[in-house]
Amino acid sequence: MAVTLRQVADEAGVSIATVSLVLAGRGDRYRDETCVRVRAAAERLGYRPNASARFMQRGRFGIVGLLNPVDHRLGTLPHGMVEGATRALERHDRYLLLVRLERSRLLEGPVPAVLAERMTDGFLVNLHLRVRAEEEAAVDRLGVPCVWLNHKRGDACVHPDDEGAGRLLAERLLAAGHRRLAWADCSYGDDPDPEHYSALDRRQGFIAACAAAGAPCQVRLTRGWTPAERRVPWALDWLRQGEDRPTAIATGNEDSAVTVATAALSLGLRVGADLALATIHNQPVFAGGRLIPTALVPVEAVGERAVELLLARIDGREDGPAPGPVPFAFDAGAGIAQPG
Amino acid sequence: MAVTLRQVADEAGVSIATVSLVLAGRGDRYRDETCVRVRAAAERLGYRPNASARFMQRGRFGIVGLLNPVDHRLGTLPHGMVEGATRALERHDRYLLLVRLERSRLLEGPVPAVLAERMTDGFLVNLHLRVRAEEEAAVDRLGVPCVWLNHKRGDACVHPDDEGAGRLLAERLLAAGHRRLAWADCSYGDDPDPEHYSALDRRQGFIAACAAAGAPCQVRLTRGWTPAERRVPWALDWLRQGEDRPTAIATGNEDSAVTVATAALSLGLRVGADLALATIHNQPVFAGGRLIPTALVPVEAVGERAVELLLARIDGREDGPAPGPVPFAFDAGAGIAQPG
DNA sequence: CTGAAAGCGCTAACAG
DNA sequence: CTGTTAGCGCTTTCAG
């Protein structure tokens, strides 16, 4: 059995309250000698406060849950997001509890005990793919503050500025002198209702920025989602076109970038020299033998901001982070190739 | 304020004990009508049990911590491991609490509150890179059951069979008829004390299996860790050698595989046709425009087994999972090229 | 069939 | 300066 306050009190020959106060750092009212004796006893017995007891007292758990879906290949845990979130939580001496959630369960039950019981102060909700209204309602019914990740929903959400990322890439490529641009996607392709809005937003941002600059922009999309083995052939077909070939190609995801790079390479085109290639990803993408310019998804910032927002709500504070999408950073990688 | 048992009791016009028992599903001693009334009241008020109170009572938290280091690029959270761990925990109605840990803090403090207090039933310890004896001691001093991940340490650890993975690749390549084999590593290179033992184990397993089969095996290693931009040139130098070139190359990590593939591609060698390439990674590796044969690191199985082991210790059961390293699976990808 | 009561480990008034 | 006491919300005997 774990060591309790009472055992420390007995060991030190004082009352429980004394031990509690001294160990809580508010022992200024006690004689130095008493404090020393108490701390020694606690040390000797290896005393550790029982968090449950404290939580019960305070009515708070000090724990935030992360609802993460399991049904889907994209439902995997975003490293950086968790890193950002846990870092922010740590600053407030709070912790992150991972909750795998089969999304169908959210509507039909049974839900995991952590949702049925009260064991967190709030939730980060990462069910961001094609969220249904009933799912939103089910989450609202949990009765604790919740913040949605990578999902657009009023002011209770935090997501990256995907449209801005598309614009960012266009601006950089235009600034490098490119006038024949292209946007390629062989992962989601032309799916009009892709799993996540970001695929559309990124593309639209890119196209809009090209249009604003008066530069033509080819858009090359596969028919919907495309399995890995069919991607390089698709890119080859397209890149073989010769004359009309774009001098700069942007993609909205790593897979598409690697595909285009692989195709370019086997056509004898040097990525970063004969062809500028840029993309959007969590981290600088290595494609065609070099790090290519990458708009960096601000996953950590999203995690941090979501936590700050959630904690502000939990604590009933009004000073949460400013609303609005989180901007992307840009990593030039090995540099942007000049046209021609 | 949250709804408590007492409020439900008042609402239903019964005692607290009655509500507790009925809602715990042990209401068989009560009149049906009472049960109905209680459940209706709970529903109406949106009652959710307070987990802290229950934990305090039971002396258990139902929470397992995952100690994860932050100082290191490899300290990132392994998706699959977390997936496996949380899945196993779910089966036991337990949850995973993420704890970022600056390793230096472990020895010099201050440690996060979750380590100073008692708030989990045990820990999965993921500090697997060059673990120092003092760190092991510090973890032992936490006073709760702990299981180490990807670190070899007595019977309180779970790790993949990296040596077996090296052997596995050799066997597959040999079985496909290859006799001129090579092992390449341009990520860790020849570091005699790499961050993680697995780099050595995998290589040794491969070499040993080649030796056992009497097949020659080139070993190509960079000098220690090599930055991304220097890798492809290194591979090019090597692959240009002509005649003596191996027909099959294995690598112990994704980066090395992609590097070799990229170099091969720019030399006009078709990966999977002119050259067999195999590697070891969490998931099938896409390199040289196709999925190459990959020994799959059993991350999920490691997570699951670690949890089962930890829970067995927490509950004082003797029926934990069998000890021993966790075997790798194999994914042939687009198939293994035949030699010549 | 149902309620009263003790107690899990801790905090915070309030006495002394 | 230090101890007593009354809960926090829940489970679990034990009476009635």
Coordinates of N, CA, C and O (backbone and C1' of nucleotides) in Angstrom, one line a residue, chain B residues 12 14 18-19 21-23 25-42, chain C residues 1-2:
Chain B
A12 N -34.3 11.4 -7.2 CA -35.0 10.1 -7.3 C -35.8 9.8 -6.0 O -36.6 8.8 -6.0
V14 N -34.4 8.7 -3.2 CA -33.8 7.5 -2.6 C -32.5 7.9 -1.9 O -32.1 9.0 -2.0
T18 N -28.3 3.6 -2.7 CA -29.2 3.0 -3.7 C -28.8 3.4 -5.1 O -28.6 2.6 -6.0
V19 N -28.6 4.7 -5.2 CA -28.2 5.2 -6.6 C -26.8 4.5 -7.0 O -26.7 4.0 -8.1
L21 N -25.5 1.7 -6.1 CA -25.6 0.3 -6.4 C -26.3 0.1 -7.7 O -25.9 -0.7 -8.6
V22 N -27.4 0.8 -7.9 CA -28.2 0.7 -9.1 C -27.4 1.0 -10.3 O -27.3 0.3 -11.3
L23 N -26.7 2.2 -10.3 CA -26.0 2.6 -11.4 C -24.8 1.7 -11.7 O -24.3 1.6 -12.8
G25 N -24.9 -1.3 -11.7 CA -25.4 -2.5 -12.3 C -25.7 -3.6 -11.3 O -25.9 -4.7 -11.6
R26 N -25.6 -3.2 -10.0 CA -25.9 -4.3 -9.0 C -27.2 -3.9 -8.2 O -27.2 -4.0 -7.0
G27 N -28.1 -3.6 -9.0 CA -29.4 -3.2 -8.5 C -30.4 -4.3 -8.4 O -31.6 -4.1 -8.3
D28 N -29.9 -5.6 -8.5 CA -30.8 -6.7 -8.5 C -31.5 -6.8 -7.2 O -32.6 -7.5 -7.1
R29 N -31.0 -6.2 -6.1 CA -31.6 -6.3 -4.8 C -32.8 -5.3 -4.7 O -33.5 -5.3 -3.8
Y30 N -32.9 -4.4 -5.7 CA -33.9 -3.4 -5.6 C -35.1 -3.6 -6.5 O -35.0 -4.4 -7.4
R31 N -36.2 -3.0 -6.1 CA -37.4 -3.2 -6.9 C -37.2 -2.6 -8.3 O -36.5 -1.6 -8.4
D32 N -37.7 -3.2 -9.3 CA -37.6 -2.7 -10.6 C -37.9 -1.2 -10.7 O -37.2 -0.4 -11.4
E33 N -39.0 -0.9 -10.1 CA -39.5 0.5 -10.1 C -38.4 1.5 -9.6 O -38.2 2.5 -10.2
T34 N -37.8 1.1 -8.5 CA -36.7 1.9 -8.0 C -35.6 2.1 -9.0 O -35.1 3.2 -9.2
C35 N -35.2 1.0 -9.6 CA -34.1 1.1 -10.5 C -34.4 2.1 -11.7 O -33.6 2.9 -12.0
V36 N -35.6 1.9 -12.1 CA -36.1 2.8 -13.2 C -36.0 4.2 -12.8 O -35.5 5.1 -13.5
R37 N -36.6 4.5 -11.6 CA -36.6 5.9 -11.1 C -35.2 6.4 -11.0 O -34.9 7.6 -11.4
V38 N -34.3 5.6 -10.5 CA -32.9 6.1 -10.3 C -32.3 6.4 -11.7 O -31.7 7.4 -11.9
R39 N -32.4 5.5 -12.6 CA -31.8 5.6 -13.9 C -32.3 6.9 -14.6 O -31.6 7.6 -15.2
A40 N -33.6 7.0 -14.4 CA -34.3 8.2 -15.1 C -33.7 9.5 -14.5 O -33.4 10.4 -15.2
A41 N -33.6 9.5 -13.2 CA -33.1 10.7 -12.5 C -31.6 11.0 -13.0 O -31.3 12.2 -13.3
A42 N -30.8 10.0 -13.0 CA -29.4 10.1 -13.5 C -29.4 10.7 -14.9 O -28.6 11.6 -15.2
Chain C
dC1 P -37.7 -7.8 -3.8 O5' -37.4 -6.5 -2.8 C5' -37.3 -5.2 -3.4 C4' -37.1 -4.3 -2.2 C3' -36.2 -3.1 -2.5 O3' -37.0 -2.0 -2.4 C1' -35.8 -4.1 -0.3
dT2 P -36.5 -0.6 -3.0 O5' -35.7 -0.1 -1.8 C5' -36.4 0.5 -0.7 C4' -35.5 0.9 0.4 C3' -34.4 2.0 0.0 O3' -34.9 3.1 0.6 C1' -33.5 0.3 1.4

